Short mmCIF file of C-alpha atoms in Angstrom, two decimals:
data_model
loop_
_atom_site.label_atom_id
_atom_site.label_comp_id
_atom_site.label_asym_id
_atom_site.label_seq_id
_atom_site.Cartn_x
_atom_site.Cartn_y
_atom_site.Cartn_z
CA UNK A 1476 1.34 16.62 43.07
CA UNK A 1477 1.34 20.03 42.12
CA UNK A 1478 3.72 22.82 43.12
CA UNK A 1479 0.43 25.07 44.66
CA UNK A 1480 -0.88 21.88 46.81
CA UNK A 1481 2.78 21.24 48.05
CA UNK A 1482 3.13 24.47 49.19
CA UNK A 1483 0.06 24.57 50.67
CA UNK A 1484 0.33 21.52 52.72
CA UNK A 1485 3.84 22.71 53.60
CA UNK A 1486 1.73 26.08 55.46
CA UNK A 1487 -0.28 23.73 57.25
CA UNK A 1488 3.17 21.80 58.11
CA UNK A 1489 4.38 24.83 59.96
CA UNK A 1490 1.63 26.08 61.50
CA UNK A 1491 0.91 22.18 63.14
CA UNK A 1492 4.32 22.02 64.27
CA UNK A 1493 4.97 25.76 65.20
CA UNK A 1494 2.47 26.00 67.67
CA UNK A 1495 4.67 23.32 69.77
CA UNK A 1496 1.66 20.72 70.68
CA UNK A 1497 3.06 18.06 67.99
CA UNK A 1498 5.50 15.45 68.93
CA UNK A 1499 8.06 14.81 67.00
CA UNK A 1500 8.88 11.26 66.02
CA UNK A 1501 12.00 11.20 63.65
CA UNK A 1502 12.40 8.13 61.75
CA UNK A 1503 14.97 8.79 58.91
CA UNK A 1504 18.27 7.97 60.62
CA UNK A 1505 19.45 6.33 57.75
CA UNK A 1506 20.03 10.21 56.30
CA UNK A 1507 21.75 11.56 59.77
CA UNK A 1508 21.61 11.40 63.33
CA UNK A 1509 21.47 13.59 66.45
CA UNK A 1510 24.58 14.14 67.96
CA UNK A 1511 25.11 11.93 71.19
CA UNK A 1512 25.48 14.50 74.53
CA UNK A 1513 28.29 12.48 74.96
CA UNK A 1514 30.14 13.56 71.44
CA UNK A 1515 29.33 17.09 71.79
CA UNK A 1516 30.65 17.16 75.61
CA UNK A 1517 33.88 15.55 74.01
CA UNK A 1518 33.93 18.20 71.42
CA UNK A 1519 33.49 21.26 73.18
CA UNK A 1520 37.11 22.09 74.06
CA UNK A 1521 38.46 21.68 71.13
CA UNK A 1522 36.31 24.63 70.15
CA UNK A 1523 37.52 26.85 72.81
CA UNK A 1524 40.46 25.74 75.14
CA UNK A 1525 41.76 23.11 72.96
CA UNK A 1526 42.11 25.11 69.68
CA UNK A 1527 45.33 24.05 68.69
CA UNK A 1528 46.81 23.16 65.63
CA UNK A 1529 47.88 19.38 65.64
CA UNK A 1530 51.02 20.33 63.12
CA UNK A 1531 52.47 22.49 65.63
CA UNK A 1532 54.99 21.36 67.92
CA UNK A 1533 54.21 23.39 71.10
CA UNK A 1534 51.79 22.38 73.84
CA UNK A 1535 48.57 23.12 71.94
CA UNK A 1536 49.26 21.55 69.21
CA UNK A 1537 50.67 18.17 70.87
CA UNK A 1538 47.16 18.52 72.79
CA UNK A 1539 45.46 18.43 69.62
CA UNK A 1540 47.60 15.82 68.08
CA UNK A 1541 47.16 13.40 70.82
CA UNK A 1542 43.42 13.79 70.50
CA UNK A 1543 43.17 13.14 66.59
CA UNK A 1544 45.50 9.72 67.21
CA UNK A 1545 43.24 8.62 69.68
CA UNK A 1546 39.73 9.29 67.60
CA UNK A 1547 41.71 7.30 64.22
CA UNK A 1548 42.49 4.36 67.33
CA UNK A 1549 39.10 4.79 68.22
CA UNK A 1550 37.40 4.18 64.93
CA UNK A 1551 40.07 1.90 63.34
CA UNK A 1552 38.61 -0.44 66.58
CA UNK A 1553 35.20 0.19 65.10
CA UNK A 1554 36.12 -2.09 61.81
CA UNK A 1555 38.68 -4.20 62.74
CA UNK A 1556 41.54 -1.87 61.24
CA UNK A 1557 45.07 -0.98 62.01
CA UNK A 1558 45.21 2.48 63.40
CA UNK A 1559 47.74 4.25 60.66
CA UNK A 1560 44.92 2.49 57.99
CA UNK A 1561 42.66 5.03 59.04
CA UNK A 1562 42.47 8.62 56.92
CA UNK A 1563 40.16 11.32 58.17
CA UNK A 1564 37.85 12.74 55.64
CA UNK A 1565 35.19 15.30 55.37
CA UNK A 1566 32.56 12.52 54.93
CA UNK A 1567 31.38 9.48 53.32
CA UNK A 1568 30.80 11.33 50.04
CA UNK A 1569 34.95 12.36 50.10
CA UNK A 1570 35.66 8.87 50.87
CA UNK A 1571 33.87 7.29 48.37
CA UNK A 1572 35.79 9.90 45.60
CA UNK A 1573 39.11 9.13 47.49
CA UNK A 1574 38.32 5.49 47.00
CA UNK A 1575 37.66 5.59 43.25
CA UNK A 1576 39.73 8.49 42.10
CA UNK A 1577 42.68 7.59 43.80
CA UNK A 1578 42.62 3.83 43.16
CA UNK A 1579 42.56 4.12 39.04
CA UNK A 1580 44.94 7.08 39.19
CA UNK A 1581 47.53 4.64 41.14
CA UNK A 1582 46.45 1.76 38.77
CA UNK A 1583 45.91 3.32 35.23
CA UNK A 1584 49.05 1.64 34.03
CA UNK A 1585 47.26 -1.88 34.93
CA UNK A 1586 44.11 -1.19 33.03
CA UNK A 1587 41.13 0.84 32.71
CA UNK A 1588 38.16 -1.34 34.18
CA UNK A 1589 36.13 -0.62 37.10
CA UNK A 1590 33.39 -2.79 38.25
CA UNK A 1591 30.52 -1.34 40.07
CA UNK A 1592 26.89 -2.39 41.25
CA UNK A 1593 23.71 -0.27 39.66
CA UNK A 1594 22.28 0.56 42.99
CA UNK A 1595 25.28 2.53 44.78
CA UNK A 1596 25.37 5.81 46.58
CA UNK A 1597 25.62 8.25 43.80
CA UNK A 1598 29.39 9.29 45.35
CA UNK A 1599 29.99 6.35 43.61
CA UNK A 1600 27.60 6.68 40.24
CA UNK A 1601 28.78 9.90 39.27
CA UNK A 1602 31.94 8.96 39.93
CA UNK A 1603 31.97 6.28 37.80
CA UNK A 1604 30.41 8.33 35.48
CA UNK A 1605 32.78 11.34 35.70
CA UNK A 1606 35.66 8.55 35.23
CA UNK A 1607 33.66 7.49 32.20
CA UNK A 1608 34.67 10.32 30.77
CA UNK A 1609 38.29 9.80 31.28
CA UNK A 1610 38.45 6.84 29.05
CA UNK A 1611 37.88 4.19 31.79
CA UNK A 1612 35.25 1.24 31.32
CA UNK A 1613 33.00 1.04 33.79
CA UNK A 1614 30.53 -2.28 34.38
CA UNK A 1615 27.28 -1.48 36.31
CA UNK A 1616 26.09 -5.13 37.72
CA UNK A 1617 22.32 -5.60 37.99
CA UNK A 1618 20.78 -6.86 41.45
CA UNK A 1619 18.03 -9.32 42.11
CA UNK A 1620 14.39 -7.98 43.00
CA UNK A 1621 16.15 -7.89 46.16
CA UNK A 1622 18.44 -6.03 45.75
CA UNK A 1623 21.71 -8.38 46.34
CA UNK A 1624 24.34 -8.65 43.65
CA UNK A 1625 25.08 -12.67 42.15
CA UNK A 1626 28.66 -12.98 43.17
CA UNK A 1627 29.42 -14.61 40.16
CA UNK A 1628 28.22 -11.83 37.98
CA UNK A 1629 31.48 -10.10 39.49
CA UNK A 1630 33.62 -13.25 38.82
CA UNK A 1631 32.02 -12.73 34.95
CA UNK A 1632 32.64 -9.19 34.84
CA UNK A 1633 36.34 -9.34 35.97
CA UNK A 1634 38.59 -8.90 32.94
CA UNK A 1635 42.82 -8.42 32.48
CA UNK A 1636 41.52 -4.81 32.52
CA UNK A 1637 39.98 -4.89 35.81
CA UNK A 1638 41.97 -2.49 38.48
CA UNK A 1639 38.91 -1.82 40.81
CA UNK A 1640 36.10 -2.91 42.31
CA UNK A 1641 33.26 -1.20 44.27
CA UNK A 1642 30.48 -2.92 46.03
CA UNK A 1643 28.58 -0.92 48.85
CA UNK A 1644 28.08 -2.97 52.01
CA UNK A 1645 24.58 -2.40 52.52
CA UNK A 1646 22.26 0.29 50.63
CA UNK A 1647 21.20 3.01 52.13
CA UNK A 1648 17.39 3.06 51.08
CA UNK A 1649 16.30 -0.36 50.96
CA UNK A 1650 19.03 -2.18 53.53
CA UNK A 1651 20.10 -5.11 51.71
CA UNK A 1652 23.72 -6.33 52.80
CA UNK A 1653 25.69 -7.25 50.15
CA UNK A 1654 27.80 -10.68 50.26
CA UNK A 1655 31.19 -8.61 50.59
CA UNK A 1656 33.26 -11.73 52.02
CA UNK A 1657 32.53 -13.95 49.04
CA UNK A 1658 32.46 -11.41 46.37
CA UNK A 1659 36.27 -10.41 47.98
CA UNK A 1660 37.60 -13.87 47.75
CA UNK A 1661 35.96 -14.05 44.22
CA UNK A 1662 37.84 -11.07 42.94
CA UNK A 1663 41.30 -11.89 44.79
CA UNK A 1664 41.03 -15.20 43.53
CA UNK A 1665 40.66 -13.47 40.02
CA UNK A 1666 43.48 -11.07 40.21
CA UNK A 1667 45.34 -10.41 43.94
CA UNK A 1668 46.05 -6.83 42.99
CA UNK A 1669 42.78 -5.47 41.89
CA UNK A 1670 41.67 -3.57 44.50
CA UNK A 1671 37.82 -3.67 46.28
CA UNK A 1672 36.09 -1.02 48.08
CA UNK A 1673 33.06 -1.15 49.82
CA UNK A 1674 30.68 2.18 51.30
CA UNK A 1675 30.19 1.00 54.65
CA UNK A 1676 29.07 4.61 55.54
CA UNK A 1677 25.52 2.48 56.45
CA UNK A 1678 26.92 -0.21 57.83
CA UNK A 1679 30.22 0.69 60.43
CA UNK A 1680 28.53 0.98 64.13
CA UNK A 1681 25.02 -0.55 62.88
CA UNK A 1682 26.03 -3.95 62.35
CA UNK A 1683 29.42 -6.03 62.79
CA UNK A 1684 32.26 -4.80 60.32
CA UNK A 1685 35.70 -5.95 60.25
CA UNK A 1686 37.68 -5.01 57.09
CA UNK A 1687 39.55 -8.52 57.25
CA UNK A 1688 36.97 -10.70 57.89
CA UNK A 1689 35.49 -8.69 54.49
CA UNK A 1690 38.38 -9.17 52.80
CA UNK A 1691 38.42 -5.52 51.55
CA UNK A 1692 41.04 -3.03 50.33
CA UNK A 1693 39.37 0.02 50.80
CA UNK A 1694 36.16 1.37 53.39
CA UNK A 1695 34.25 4.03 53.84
CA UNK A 1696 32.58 5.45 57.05
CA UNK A 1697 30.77 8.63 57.57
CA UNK A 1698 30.37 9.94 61.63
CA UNK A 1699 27.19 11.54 60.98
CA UNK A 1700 25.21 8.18 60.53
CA UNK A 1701 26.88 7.25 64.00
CA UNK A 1702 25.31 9.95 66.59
CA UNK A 1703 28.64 12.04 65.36
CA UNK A 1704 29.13 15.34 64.09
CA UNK A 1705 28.41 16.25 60.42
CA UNK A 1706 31.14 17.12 58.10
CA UNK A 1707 33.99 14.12 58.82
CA UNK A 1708 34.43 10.96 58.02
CA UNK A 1709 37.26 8.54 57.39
CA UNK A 1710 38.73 6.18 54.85
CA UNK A 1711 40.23 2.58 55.45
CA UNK A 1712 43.29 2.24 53.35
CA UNK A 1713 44.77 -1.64 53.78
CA UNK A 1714 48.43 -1.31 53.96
CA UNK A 1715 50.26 -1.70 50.88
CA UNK A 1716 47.10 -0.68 48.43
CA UNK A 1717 48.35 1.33 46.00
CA UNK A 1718 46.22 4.69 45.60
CA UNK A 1719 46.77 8.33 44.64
CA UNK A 1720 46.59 11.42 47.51
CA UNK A 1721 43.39 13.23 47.10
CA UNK A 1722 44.39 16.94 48.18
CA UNK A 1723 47.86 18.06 48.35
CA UNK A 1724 49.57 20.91 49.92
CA UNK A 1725 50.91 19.85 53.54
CA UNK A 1726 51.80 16.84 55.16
CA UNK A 1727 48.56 15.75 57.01
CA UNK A 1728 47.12 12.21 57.04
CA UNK A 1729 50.42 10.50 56.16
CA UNK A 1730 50.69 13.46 53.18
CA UNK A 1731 47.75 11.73 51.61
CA UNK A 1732 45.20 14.11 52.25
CA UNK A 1733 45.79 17.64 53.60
CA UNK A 1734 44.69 20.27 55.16
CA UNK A 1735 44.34 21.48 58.51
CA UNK A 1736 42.36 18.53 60.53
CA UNK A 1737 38.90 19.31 61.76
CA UNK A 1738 39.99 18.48 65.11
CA UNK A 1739 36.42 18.55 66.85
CA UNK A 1740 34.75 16.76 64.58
CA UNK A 1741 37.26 13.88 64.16
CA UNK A 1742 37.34 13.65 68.29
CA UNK A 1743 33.57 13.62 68.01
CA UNK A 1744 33.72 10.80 65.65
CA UNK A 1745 36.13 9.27 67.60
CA UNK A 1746 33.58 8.95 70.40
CA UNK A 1747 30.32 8.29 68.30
CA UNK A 1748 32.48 5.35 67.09
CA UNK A 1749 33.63 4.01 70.55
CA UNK A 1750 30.01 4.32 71.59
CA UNK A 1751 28.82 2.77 68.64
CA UNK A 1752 31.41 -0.73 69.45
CA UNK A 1753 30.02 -0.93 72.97
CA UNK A 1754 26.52 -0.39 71.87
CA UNK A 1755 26.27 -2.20 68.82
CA UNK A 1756 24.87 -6.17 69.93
CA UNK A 1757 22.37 -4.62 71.74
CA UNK A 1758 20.75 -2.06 69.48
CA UNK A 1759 21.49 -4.83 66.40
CA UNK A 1760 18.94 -6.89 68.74
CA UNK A 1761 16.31 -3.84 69.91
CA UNK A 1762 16.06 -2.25 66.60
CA UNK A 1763 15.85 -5.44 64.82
CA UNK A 1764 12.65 -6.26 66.43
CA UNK A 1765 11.16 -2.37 66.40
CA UNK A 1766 11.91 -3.08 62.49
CA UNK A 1767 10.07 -6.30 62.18
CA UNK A 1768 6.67 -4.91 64.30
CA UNK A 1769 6.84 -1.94 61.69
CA UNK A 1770 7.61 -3.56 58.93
CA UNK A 1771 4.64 -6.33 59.64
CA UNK A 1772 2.29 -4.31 61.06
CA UNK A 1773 2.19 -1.81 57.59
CA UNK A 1774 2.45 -5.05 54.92
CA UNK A 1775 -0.89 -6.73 57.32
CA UNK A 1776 -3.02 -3.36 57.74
CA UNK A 1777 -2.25 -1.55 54.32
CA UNK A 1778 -3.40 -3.56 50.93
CA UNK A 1779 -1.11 -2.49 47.89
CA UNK A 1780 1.95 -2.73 49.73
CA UNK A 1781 5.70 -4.02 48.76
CA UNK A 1782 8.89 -4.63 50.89
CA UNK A 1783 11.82 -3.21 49.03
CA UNK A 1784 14.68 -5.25 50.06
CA UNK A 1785 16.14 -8.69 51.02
CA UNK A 1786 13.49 -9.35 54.03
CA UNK A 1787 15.81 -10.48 56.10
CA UNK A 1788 19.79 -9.84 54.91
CA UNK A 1789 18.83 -5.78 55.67
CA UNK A 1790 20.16 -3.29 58.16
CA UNK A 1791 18.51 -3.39 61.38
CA UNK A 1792 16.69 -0.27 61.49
CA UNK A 1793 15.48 -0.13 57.57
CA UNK A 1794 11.83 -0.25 56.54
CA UNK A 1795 11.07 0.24 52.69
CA UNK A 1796 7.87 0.09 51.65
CA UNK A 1797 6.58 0.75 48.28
CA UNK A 1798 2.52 1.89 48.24
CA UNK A 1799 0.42 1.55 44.72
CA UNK A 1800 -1.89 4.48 43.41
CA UNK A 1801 -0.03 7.43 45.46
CA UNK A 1802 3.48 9.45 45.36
CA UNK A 1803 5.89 9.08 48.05
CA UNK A 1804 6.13 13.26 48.61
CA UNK A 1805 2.33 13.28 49.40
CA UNK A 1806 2.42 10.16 52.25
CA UNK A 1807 6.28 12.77 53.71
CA UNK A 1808 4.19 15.59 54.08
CA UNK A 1809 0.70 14.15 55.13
CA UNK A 1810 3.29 12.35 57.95
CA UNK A 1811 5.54 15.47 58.56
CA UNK A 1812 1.77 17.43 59.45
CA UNK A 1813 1.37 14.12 62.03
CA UNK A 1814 5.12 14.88 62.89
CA UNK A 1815 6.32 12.10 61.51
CA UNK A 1816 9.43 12.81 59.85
CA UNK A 1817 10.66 9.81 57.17
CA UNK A 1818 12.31 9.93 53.62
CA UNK A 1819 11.20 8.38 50.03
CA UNK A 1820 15.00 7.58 49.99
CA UNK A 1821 18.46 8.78 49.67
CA UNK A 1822 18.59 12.45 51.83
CA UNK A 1823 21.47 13.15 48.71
CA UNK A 1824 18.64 13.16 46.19
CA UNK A 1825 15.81 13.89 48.30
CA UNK A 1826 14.92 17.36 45.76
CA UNK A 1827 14.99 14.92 42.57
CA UNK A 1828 11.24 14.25 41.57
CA UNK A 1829 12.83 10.91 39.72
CA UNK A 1830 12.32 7.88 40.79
CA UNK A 1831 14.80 5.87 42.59
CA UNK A 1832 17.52 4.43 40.57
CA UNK A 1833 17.67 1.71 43.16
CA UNK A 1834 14.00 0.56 43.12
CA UNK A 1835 14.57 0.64 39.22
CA UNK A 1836 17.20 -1.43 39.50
CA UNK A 1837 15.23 -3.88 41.49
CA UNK A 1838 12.87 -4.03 39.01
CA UNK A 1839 10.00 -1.99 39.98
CA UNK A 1840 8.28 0.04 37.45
CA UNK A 1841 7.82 3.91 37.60
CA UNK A 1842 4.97 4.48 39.05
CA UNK A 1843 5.48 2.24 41.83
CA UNK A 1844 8.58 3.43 42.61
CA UNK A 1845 7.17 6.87 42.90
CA UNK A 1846 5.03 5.46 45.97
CA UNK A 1847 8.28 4.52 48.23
CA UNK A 1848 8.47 5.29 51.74
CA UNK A 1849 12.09 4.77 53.84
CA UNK A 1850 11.73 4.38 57.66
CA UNK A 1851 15.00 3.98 59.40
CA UNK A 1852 15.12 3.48 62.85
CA UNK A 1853 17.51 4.59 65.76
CA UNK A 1854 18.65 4.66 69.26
CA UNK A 1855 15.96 7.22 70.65
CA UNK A 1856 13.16 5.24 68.53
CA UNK A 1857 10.50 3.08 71.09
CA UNK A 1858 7.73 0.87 70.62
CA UNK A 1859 5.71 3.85 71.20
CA UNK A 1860 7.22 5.37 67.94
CA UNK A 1861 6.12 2.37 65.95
CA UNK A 1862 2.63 2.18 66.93
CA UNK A 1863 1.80 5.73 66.94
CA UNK A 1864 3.06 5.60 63.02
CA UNK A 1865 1.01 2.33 62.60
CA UNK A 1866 -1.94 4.28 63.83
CA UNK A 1867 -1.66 6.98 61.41
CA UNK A 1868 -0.63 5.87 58.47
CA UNK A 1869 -2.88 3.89 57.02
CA UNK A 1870 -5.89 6.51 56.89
CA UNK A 1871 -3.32 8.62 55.20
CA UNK A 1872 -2.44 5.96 52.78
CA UNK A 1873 -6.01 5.69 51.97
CA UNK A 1874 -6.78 9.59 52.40
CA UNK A 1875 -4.47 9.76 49.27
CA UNK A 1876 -5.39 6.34 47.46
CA UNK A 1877 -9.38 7.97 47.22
CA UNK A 1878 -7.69 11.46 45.65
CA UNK A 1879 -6.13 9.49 43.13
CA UNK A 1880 -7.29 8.80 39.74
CA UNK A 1881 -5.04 5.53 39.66
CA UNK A 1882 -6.68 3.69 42.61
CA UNK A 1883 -10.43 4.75 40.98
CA UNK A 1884 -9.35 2.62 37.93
CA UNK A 1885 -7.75 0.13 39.46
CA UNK A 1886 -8.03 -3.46 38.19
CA UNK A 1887 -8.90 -6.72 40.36
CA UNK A 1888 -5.23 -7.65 41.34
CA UNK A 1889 -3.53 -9.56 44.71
CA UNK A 1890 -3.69 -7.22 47.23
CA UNK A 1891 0.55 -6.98 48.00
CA UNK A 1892 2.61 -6.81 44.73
#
C-alpha cells in the first residue's frame, strides 16, 4: 500500500475514533496488557510514601526492601522457582540478553556453540547474531509448517562445542509451544553442563510453567504481558548455573545486576504475577474456547485463509491467520477504523514492512506472509468481542481482495491453503 493511502486511512482512523462513538475492542495482548486496578493500587505508594531506597538501612529503605523480596517470592511461585533464583530485570528483552550474553561469557572456556531455533524473539536473533560476531557458532534449527522444533534436530545439533541452548517456550505470533521437557532431557542427556534457556515471556501466567518440571537452566518473564507494569521483568537463574553479571556497579540482585531497583514496578509485577497463579486454570479454560469460536468462525466464513501454528499445542488466547491476495497493514487499519485493534505480528517489529521471519520459517512464501493477521486474546475479551470481529471482517477481507490486482488473476485453487 502506498505511503499517501496509509496516511489517508490513518485521518479517517482518527477522526472515527476521536469523535468517541467507536468502541474499542483490543485484541493484541500478546504485545502488552492493561495494567490490573489491582497492580496499580499496589504500586501507588511506592511512588509517593514508599519512596525509599531498598539499599538503605533506615526505615524507608527496609520498607522498600521488604516489598521487592516479597514481589521475587511472588513471581518465583509463578514458575515453580526458588525465591533467590529470581533476578529483576527491565524486561523480557534484558532477560533474554542476560540469558545469552552472560551464559557464553561464563562458558567461553568450554566452547563456542550456541544452539538456537529460527523463529525466536529477535532479543534472541540479534543476539545470536551480535555473538556471531564474537567468534561464536551459532545453529539456527528449522521448525515444521507448524512451527514446533524436532527434538532430535537439537540432539543432532549438539556438539563438544555446545555451551548453550535457547528454545523459546511458545512464540509470540503464531502460539506454538515448544516441547521444552523433552528437548531438556535431550540436551542434559548430551552434556549435563550445557546450559538451556527458554523465553517464557509468552508463556509464565498464560499457561502452567514450572522451571523443573521443564527441566531448564535459565527463564525469562516479562510483567507487561501479565496485566503488570511496563519496563520490568525478571530472570530465572537455576542455582549453580554458571553465568556472567550483566551490569556492574553496586551490589543489587545478588551483585549480578545493578542498579537502583525499580521498586514500583517490581511490586507491580509481583502482584500481576500472584494474580496471574490464582487466575490462570480458569482463563486457560475461557480464553481457550473464545480462541477456538474465532479461530473457526474466520477459517469457515473467509475462503483463502491459513492457520499459522500448531492448531492445537498454541497459547490460549493466539489466533494467526494468514489471508491470500491482500497485505496485513491494510486488513490493521481497515479494523483499527472499526476499532478493532490487532497486530500482523511481533509489536518489536511492528514498523518493519518485511515479512515475518517466523511465517518464513514455517514455510510460507512472501506474499502470503505479507497477508498475516495476529489476534491475541485476554482477560477483558467476551464473546461479544469475537462476534462483533466475525461480523466485520470478512467484508473487509473482501473490500481489499476486489482492490487487488492478485485476487483479479487468481487461478482455480482449494479455497484454504
Amino acid at each position: 500500500m502506498h505511503k499517501q493511502q496509509l496516511a489517508n486511512m490513518a485521518g479517517l482512523i482518527r477522526t472515527n475514533i476521536g469523535d468517541g462513538k467507536l468502541k474499542r475492542t483490543y485484541l493484541d495482548n500478546a504485545a502488552t496488557t492493561p495494567v490490573r486496578s489491582e497492580v496499580l493500587e499496589a504500586m501507588l505508594p511506592y511512588f509517593t510514601q514508599k519512596f525509599g531506597n531498598a539499599s538503605t538501612i533506615y526505615s524507608y529503605g527496609r520498607e522498600a526492601k521488604e516489598a521487592l523480596e516479597e514481589s521475587r517470592k511472588n513471581v518465583a511461585q509463578l514458575i515453580g522457582a526458588n525465591t533467590e533464583e529470581i533476578f529483576f530485570t527491565s524486561g523480557g528483552t534484558e532477560s533474554d540478553n542476560w540469558a545469552l550474553r552472560g551464559a557464553v561469557s561464563a562458558n567461553v572456556k568450554k566452547g563456542k556453540h550456541v544452539i538456537t531455533s529460527s523463529v525466536e524473539h529477535h532479543a534472541v536473533l540479534y543476539t545470536c547474531r551480535d555473538l556471531e560476531k564474537q567468534g561464536f557458532k551459532i545453529t539456527y534449527l528449522p521448525v515444521d509448517k507448524d512451527g514446533l522444533i524436532n527434538v532430535k534436530d537439537v540432539a543432532d545439533a549438539i556438539t563438544d562445542e555446545t555451551i548453550l541452548v535457547s528454545i523459546m517456550h511458545a512464540n509470540n505470533e503464531i502460539g506454538t509451544i515448544q516441547p521444552i521437557n523433552e528437548i531438556a532431557k535431550i540436551i542434559k542427556q548430551k552434556n549435563p553442563e550445557i546450559i538451556f534457556h527458554t523465553d517464557a515471556v509468552q508463556t509464565a501466567g498464560k499457561i502452567p510453567v514450572n522451571v523443573n518440571n521443564l527441566g531448564v537452566d535459565l527463564l525469562s518473564m516479562s510483567a507487561h504481558k501479565i496485566y503488570g507494569p511496563k519496563g520490568v521483568g525478571a530472570l530465572y537463574i537455576r542455582k549453580g548455573t554458571r553465568i556472567a553479571p550483566f551490569m556492574t556497579g553496586g551490589a543489587q540482585e545478588s551483585s549480578r545486576r545493578a542498579g537502583t531497583e525499580n521498586i514500583a514496578g517490581i511490586v507491580g509485577f509481583g502482584k500481576a504475577a500472584e494474580l496471574a497463579e490464582c487466575e490462570q486454570q480458569e482463563q486457560y479454560e475461557r480464553l481457550t474456547l473464545l480462541r477456538d469460536r474465532l479461530m473457526q468462525g474466520i477459517l469457515n466464513t473467509i475462503p483463502y485463509t491459513r492457520l499459522n501454528g500448531h492448531p492445537t499445542l498454541r497459547l490460549p488466547h493466539n489466533v494467526n491467520i494468514s489471508f491470500e491476495f491482500i497485505e496485513g497493514e491494510s486488513i490493521l487499519l481497515n479494523l483499527d477504523m472499526k476499532g478493532i485493534c490487532a497486530s500482523s505480528g511481533s509489536a518489536c517489529t511492528s514498523g518493519s514492512l518485511d515479512p515475518s521471519h517466523v511465517l518464513l520459517a514455517i514455510g510460507l512464501p512472501h506474499e502470503i506472509a505479507h497477508g498475516s493477521l495476529r489476534l491475541t486474546l485476554g482477560r477483558e475479551n467476551s464473546e461479544e468481542d469475537v462476534d462483533y470481529v466475525l461480523e466485520v471482517l470478512p467484508s473487509i477481507i473482501n473490500k481489499l481482495r476486489q482492490m487487488s490486482p492478485l485476487f483479479a488473476k487468481r487461478k482455480e485453487q482449494p479455497k484454504n491453503v
